[in-house]
Amino acid sequence: MILSRILVLHLLLVPTLAFLSFTSSAVRKFRALHVDYPKVKFAEGFQGYCNGLVSYVRGWKKDWQCPWVHYVLHAPWAKITKNCKHTDSYCEDFNEYCSVSQDAFPLTTCNRLTLEPPTTCQYNETTSTQRVYLLCSRKYNGEPVFIIGLL
């Protein structure tokens, strides 16, 4: 009897805890790589904000590949997350809930220079204020996990 209860609890709790762990790690990753508020200043040796930022991104991800484009929001976390608190939109291409931000956010877009080899990260920086498409961790009380694009 006790063994069957333990088995049932194990079957119910392990998938739930694994899902919560995945969700929280995706949210942590989003916050570390796509939110920079207040905006930091990198040392002159990086030759610009985007070169410093992508260097940080590559180190955080432990990846030598340089992304072609990288978006960074410069807004308080509370303002960003409110866009995922309730969404009825389901993005089938990503198999996740998604949302268009209500507000426009200060944003930096880092575009890789095309003539550089894939391991040499040199970027152009574009700053703007735009609304964004966000992937959310769930339908209700979700948090952002990825920037799909800009509006």
PDB file of C-alpha atoms in Angstrom:
ATOM      1  CA  MET A   1       0.000   0.000   0.000  1.00  0.00           C
ATOM      2  CA  ILE A   2       2.723   2.457   0.979  1.00  0.00           C
ATOM      3  CA  LEU A   3       4.858   1.357  -1.957  1.00  0.00           C
ATOM      4  CA  SER A   4       1.983   1.991  -4.392  1.00  0.00           C
ATOM      5  CA  ARG A   5       1.477   5.514  -2.961  1.00  0.00           C
ATOM      6  CA  ILE A   6       5.180   6.256  -3.324  1.00  0.00           C
ATOM      7  CA  LEU A   7       5.094   4.979  -6.907  1.00  0.00           C
ATOM      8  CA  VAL A   8       2.062   7.153  -7.746  1.00  0.00           C
ATOM      9  CA  LEU A   9       3.711  10.212  -6.173  1.00  0.00           C
ATOM     10  CA  HIS A  10       6.889   9.472  -8.086  1.00  0.00           C
ATOM     11  CA  LEU A  11       4.996   9.161 -11.386  1.00  0.00           C
ATOM     12  CA  LEU A  12       3.170  12.433 -10.754  1.00  0.00           C
ATOM     13  CA  LEU A  13       5.913  14.565  -9.223  1.00  0.00           C
ATOM     14  CA  VAL A  14       8.937  13.745 -11.381  1.00  0.00           C
ATOM     15  CA  PRO A  15       7.419  14.950 -14.688  1.00  0.00           C
ATOM     16  CA  THR A  16       6.045  18.062 -12.960  1.00  0.00           C
ATOM     17  CA  LEU A  17       9.389  18.909 -11.382  1.00  0.00           C
ATOM     18  CA  ALA A  18      11.201  18.255 -14.676  1.00  0.00           C
ATOM     19  CA  PHE A  19       8.800  20.610 -16.482  1.00  0.00           C
ATOM     20  CA  LEU A  20       9.219  23.313 -13.843  1.00  0.00           C
ATOM     21  CA  SER A  21      12.993  22.938 -13.987  1.00  0.00           C
ATOM     22  CA  PHE A  22      12.969  23.266 -17.800  1.00  0.00           C
ATOM     23  CA  THR A  23      10.680  26.289 -17.657  1.00  0.00           C
ATOM     24  CA  SER A  24      12.695  28.090 -15.031  1.00  0.00           C
ATOM     25  CA  SER A  25      15.974  27.405 -16.868  1.00  0.00           C
ATOM     26  CA  ALA A  26      14.470  28.770 -20.120  1.00  0.00           C
ATOM     27  CA  VAL A  27      13.321  31.893 -18.264  1.00  0.00           C
ATOM     28  CA  ARG A  28      16.757  32.294 -16.632  1.00  0.00           C
ATOM     29  CA  LYS A  29      18.400  31.924 -20.034  1.00  0.00           C
ATOM     30  CA  PHE A  30      16.077  34.535 -21.580  1.00  0.00           C
ATOM     31  CA  ARG A  31      16.725  36.972 -18.767  1.00  0.00           C
ATOM     32  CA  ALA A  32      20.505  36.477 -18.915  1.00  0.00           C
ATOM     33  CA  LEU A  33      20.798  36.756 -22.703  1.00  0.00           C
ATOM     34  CA  HIS A  34      17.994  39.103 -23.777  1.00  0.00           C
ATOM     35  CA  VAL A  35      17.468  41.595 -20.934  1.00  0.00           C
ATOM     36  CA  ASP A  36      20.064  44.239 -20.117  1.00  0.00           C
ATOM     37  CA  TYR A  37      18.598  46.812 -17.755  1.00  0.00           C
ATOM     38  CA  PRO A  38      20.070  49.175 -16.963  1.00  0.00           C
ATOM     39  CA  LYS A  39      22.211  48.937 -20.097  1.00  0.00           C
ATOM     40  CA  VAL A  40      25.829  48.094 -19.290  1.00  0.00           C
ATOM     41  CA  LYS A  41      28.887  49.713 -20.812  1.00  0.00           C
ATOM     42  CA  PHE A  42      31.602  47.391 -22.115  1.00  0.00           C
ATOM     43  CA  ALA A  43      35.304  48.205 -22.070  1.00  0.00           C
ATOM     44  CA  GLU A  44      36.700  49.991 -25.136  1.00  0.00           C
ATOM     45  CA  GLY A  45      38.592  46.841 -26.130  1.00  0.00           C
ATOM     46  CA  PHE A  46      35.322  45.234 -27.219  1.00  0.00           C
ATOM     47  CA  GLN A  47      34.873  47.976 -29.855  1.00  0.00           C
ATOM     48  CA  GLY A  48      31.193  48.534 -29.160  1.00  0.00           C
ATOM     49  CA  TYR A  49      28.231  47.304 -27.144  1.00  0.00           C
ATOM     50  CA  CYS A  50      27.231  44.436 -29.454  1.00  0.00           C
ATOM     51  CA  ASN A  51      30.728  42.976 -29.683  1.00  0.00           C
ATOM     52  CA  GLY A  52      30.938  42.907 -25.877  1.00  0.00           C
ATOM     53  CA  LEU A  53      27.423  41.570 -25.486  1.00  0.00           C
ATOM     54  CA  VAL A  54      27.771  38.745 -27.989  1.00  0.00           C
ATOM     55  CA  SER A  55      31.058  37.791 -26.355  1.00  0.00           C
ATOM     56  CA  TYR A  56      29.113  37.454 -23.090  1.00  0.00           C
ATOM     57  CA  VAL A  57      26.317  35.507 -24.863  1.00  0.00           C
ATOM     58  CA  ARG A  58      28.787  33.052 -26.403  1.00  0.00           C
ATOM     59  CA  GLY A  59      30.465  32.523 -23.031  1.00  0.00           C
ATOM     60  CA  TRP A  60      27.148  32.008 -21.243  1.00  0.00           C
ATOM     61  CA  LYS A  61      25.999  29.486 -23.859  1.00  0.00           C
ATOM     62  CA  LYS A  62      29.461  27.887 -24.101  1.00  0.00           C
ATOM     63  CA  ASP A  63      29.153  28.155 -27.885  1.00  0.00           C
ATOM     64  CA  TRP A  64      31.878  29.322 -30.282  1.00  0.00           C
ATOM     65  CA  GLN A  65      29.376  30.049 -33.100  1.00  0.00           C
ATOM     66  CA  CYS A  66      28.449  33.693 -33.608  1.00  0.00           C
ATOM     67  CA  PRO A  67      24.690  34.319 -33.949  1.00  0.00           C
ATOM     68  CA  TRP A  68      23.622  36.274 -37.035  1.00  0.00           C
ATOM     69  CA  VAL A  69      21.276  38.477 -35.035  1.00  0.00           C
ATOM     70  CA  HIS A  70      20.741  39.012 -31.322  1.00  0.00           C
ATOM     71  CA  TYR A  71      18.038  41.137 -29.649  1.00  0.00           C
ATOM     72  CA  VAL A  72      18.403  42.724 -26.215  1.00  0.00           C
ATOM     73  CA  LEU A  73      15.638  44.536 -24.321  1.00  0.00           C
ATOM     74  CA  HIS A  74      16.524  47.463 -22.065  1.00  0.00           C
ATOM     75  CA  ALA A  75      13.488  47.530 -19.772  1.00  0.00           C
ATOM     76  CA  PRO A  76      12.627  46.395 -16.231  1.00  0.00           C
ATOM     77  CA  TRP A  77      11.828  42.696 -15.923  1.00  0.00           C
ATOM     78  CA  ALA A  78       8.342  43.425 -14.527  1.00  0.00           C
ATOM     79  CA  LYS A  79       7.412  45.427 -17.644  1.00  0.00           C
ATOM     80  CA  ILE A  80       8.595  42.627 -19.933  1.00  0.00           C
ATOM     81  CA  THR A  81       6.954  39.743 -18.058  1.00  0.00           C
ATOM     82  CA  LYS A  82       3.523  41.369 -17.879  1.00  0.00           C
ATOM     83  CA  ASN A  83       3.148  40.520 -21.587  1.00  0.00           C
ATOM     84  CA  CYS A  84       3.110  36.803 -20.794  1.00  0.00           C
ATOM     85  CA  LYS A  85       0.701  36.902 -17.828  1.00  0.00           C
ATOM     86  CA  HIS A  86      -2.241  35.899 -20.030  1.00  0.00           C
ATOM     87  CA  THR A  87      -2.096  34.939 -23.682  1.00  0.00           C
ATOM     88  CA  ASP A  88      -4.616  33.202 -25.919  1.00  0.00           C
ATOM     89  CA  SER A  89      -2.190  32.986 -28.838  1.00  0.00           C
ATOM     90  CA  TYR A  90      -0.550  29.647 -29.540  1.00  0.00           C
ATOM     91  CA  CYS A  91       2.396  29.630 -31.941  1.00  0.00           C
ATOM     92  CA  GLU A  92       2.329  26.196 -33.568  1.00  0.00           C
ATOM     93  CA  ASP A  93       5.736  26.685 -35.215  1.00  0.00           C
ATOM     94  CA  PHE A  94       7.308  26.908 -31.755  1.00  0.00           C
ATOM     95  CA  ASN A  95       4.820  24.680 -29.893  1.00  0.00           C
ATOM     96  CA  GLU A  96       4.498  27.391 -27.216  1.00  0.00           C
ATOM     97  CA  TYR A  97       2.198  30.243 -26.239  1.00  0.00           C
ATOM     98  CA  CYS A  98       3.231  33.617 -27.586  1.00  0.00           C
ATOM     99  CA  SER A  99       2.366  37.262 -27.186  1.00  0.00           C
ATOM    100  CA  VAL A 100       2.907  40.631 -28.839  1.00  0.00           C
ATOM    101  CA  SER A 101       4.071  43.171 -26.288  1.00  0.00           C
ATOM    102  CA  GLN A 102       1.585  45.886 -25.379  1.00  0.00           C
ATOM    103  CA  ASP A 103       4.350  48.458 -24.999  1.00  0.00           C
ATOM    104  CA  ALA A 104       7.324  49.303 -27.147  1.00  0.00           C
ATOM    105  CA  PHE A 105      10.650  48.603 -25.441  1.00  0.00           C
ATOM    106  CA  PRO A 106      14.077  50.179 -25.855  1.00  0.00           C
ATOM    107  CA  LEU A 107      15.924  47.560 -27.850  1.00  0.00           C
ATOM    108  CA  THR A 108      19.371  46.870 -29.271  1.00  0.00           C
ATOM    109  CA  THR A 109      19.672  44.679 -32.354  1.00  0.00           C
ATOM    110  CA  CYS A 110      23.123  43.215 -32.983  1.00  0.00           C
ATOM    111  CA  ASN A 111      23.697  42.126 -36.607  1.00  0.00           C
ATOM    112  CA  ARG A 112      26.810  40.150 -37.494  1.00  0.00           C
ATOM    113  CA  LEU A 113      28.994  41.573 -40.240  1.00  0.00           C
ATOM    114  CA  THR A 114      28.686  39.204 -43.207  1.00  0.00           C
ATOM    115  CA  LEU A 115      32.334  39.254 -44.314  1.00  0.00           C
ATOM    116  CA  GLU A 116      33.619  37.918 -40.999  1.00  0.00           C
ATOM    117  CA  PRO A 117      34.436  34.222 -40.514  1.00  0.00           C
ATOM    118  CA  PRO A 118      31.843  32.401 -38.352  1.00  0.00           C
ATOM    119  CA  THR A 119      34.107  32.370 -35.279  1.00  0.00           C
ATOM    120  CA  THR A 120      35.041  36.072 -35.480  1.00  0.00           C
ATOM    121  CA  CYS A 121      32.197  38.044 -33.982  1.00  0.00           C
ATOM    122  CA  GLN A 122      32.027  41.616 -35.250  1.00  0.00           C
ATOM    123  CA  TYR A 123      28.633  43.323 -35.027  1.00  0.00           C
ATOM    124  CA  ASN A 124      26.769  46.406 -36.102  1.00  0.00           C
ATOM    125  CA  GLU A 125      24.503  47.893 -33.446  1.00  0.00           C
ATOM    126  CA  THR A 126      21.044  49.329 -34.060  1.00  0.00           C
ATOM    127  CA  THR A 127      19.045  50.878 -31.230  1.00  0.00           C
ATOM    128  CA  SER A 128      15.306  51.442 -31.471  1.00  0.00           C
ATOM    129  CA  THR A 129      12.072  51.351 -29.489  1.00  0.00           C
ATOM    130  CA  GLN A 130       9.757  48.599 -30.736  1.00  0.00           C
ATOM    131  CA  ARG A 131       7.102  46.108 -29.772  1.00  0.00           C
ATOM    132  CA  VAL A 132       8.273  42.495 -29.740  1.00  0.00           C
ATOM    133  CA  TYR A 133       6.869  39.012 -30.334  1.00  0.00           C
ATOM    134  CA  LEU A 134       7.591  36.905 -27.252  1.00  0.00           C
ATOM    135  CA  LEU A 135       7.386  33.173 -26.627  1.00  0.00           C
ATOM    136  CA  CYS A 136       5.894  32.576 -23.190  1.00  0.00           C
ATOM    137  CA  SER A 137       6.477  29.718 -20.760  1.00  0.00           C
ATOM    138  CA  ARG A 138       2.730  29.001 -20.420  1.00  0.00           C
ATOM    139  CA  LYS A 139      -0.749  30.400 -21.087  1.00  0.00           C
ATOM    140  CA  TYR A 140      -1.407  31.911 -17.640  1.00  0.00           C
ATOM    141  CA  ASN A 141       1.178  33.586 -15.398  1.00  0.00           C
ATOM    142  CA  GLY A 142       3.896  32.761 -17.898  1.00  0.00           C
ATOM    143  CA  GLU A 143       7.249  34.410 -18.361  1.00  0.00           C
ATOM    144  CA  PRO A 144       9.107  35.162 -21.583  1.00  0.00           C
ATOM    145  CA  VAL A 145      11.506  32.511 -22.899  1.00  0.00           C
ATOM    146  CA  PHE A 146      12.436  33.815 -26.388  1.00  0.00           C
ATOM    147  CA  ILE A 147      12.104  36.797 -28.720  1.00  0.00           C
ATOM    148  CA  ILE A 148      10.505  35.587 -31.965  1.00  0.00           C
ATOM    149  CA  GLY A 149      10.760  38.903 -33.768  1.00  0.00           C
ATOM    150  CA  LEU A 150       9.979  42.601 -33.864  1.00  0.00           C
ATOM    151  CA  LEU A 151       6.836  44.490 -34.785  1.00  0.00           C
TER     152      LEU A 151
END
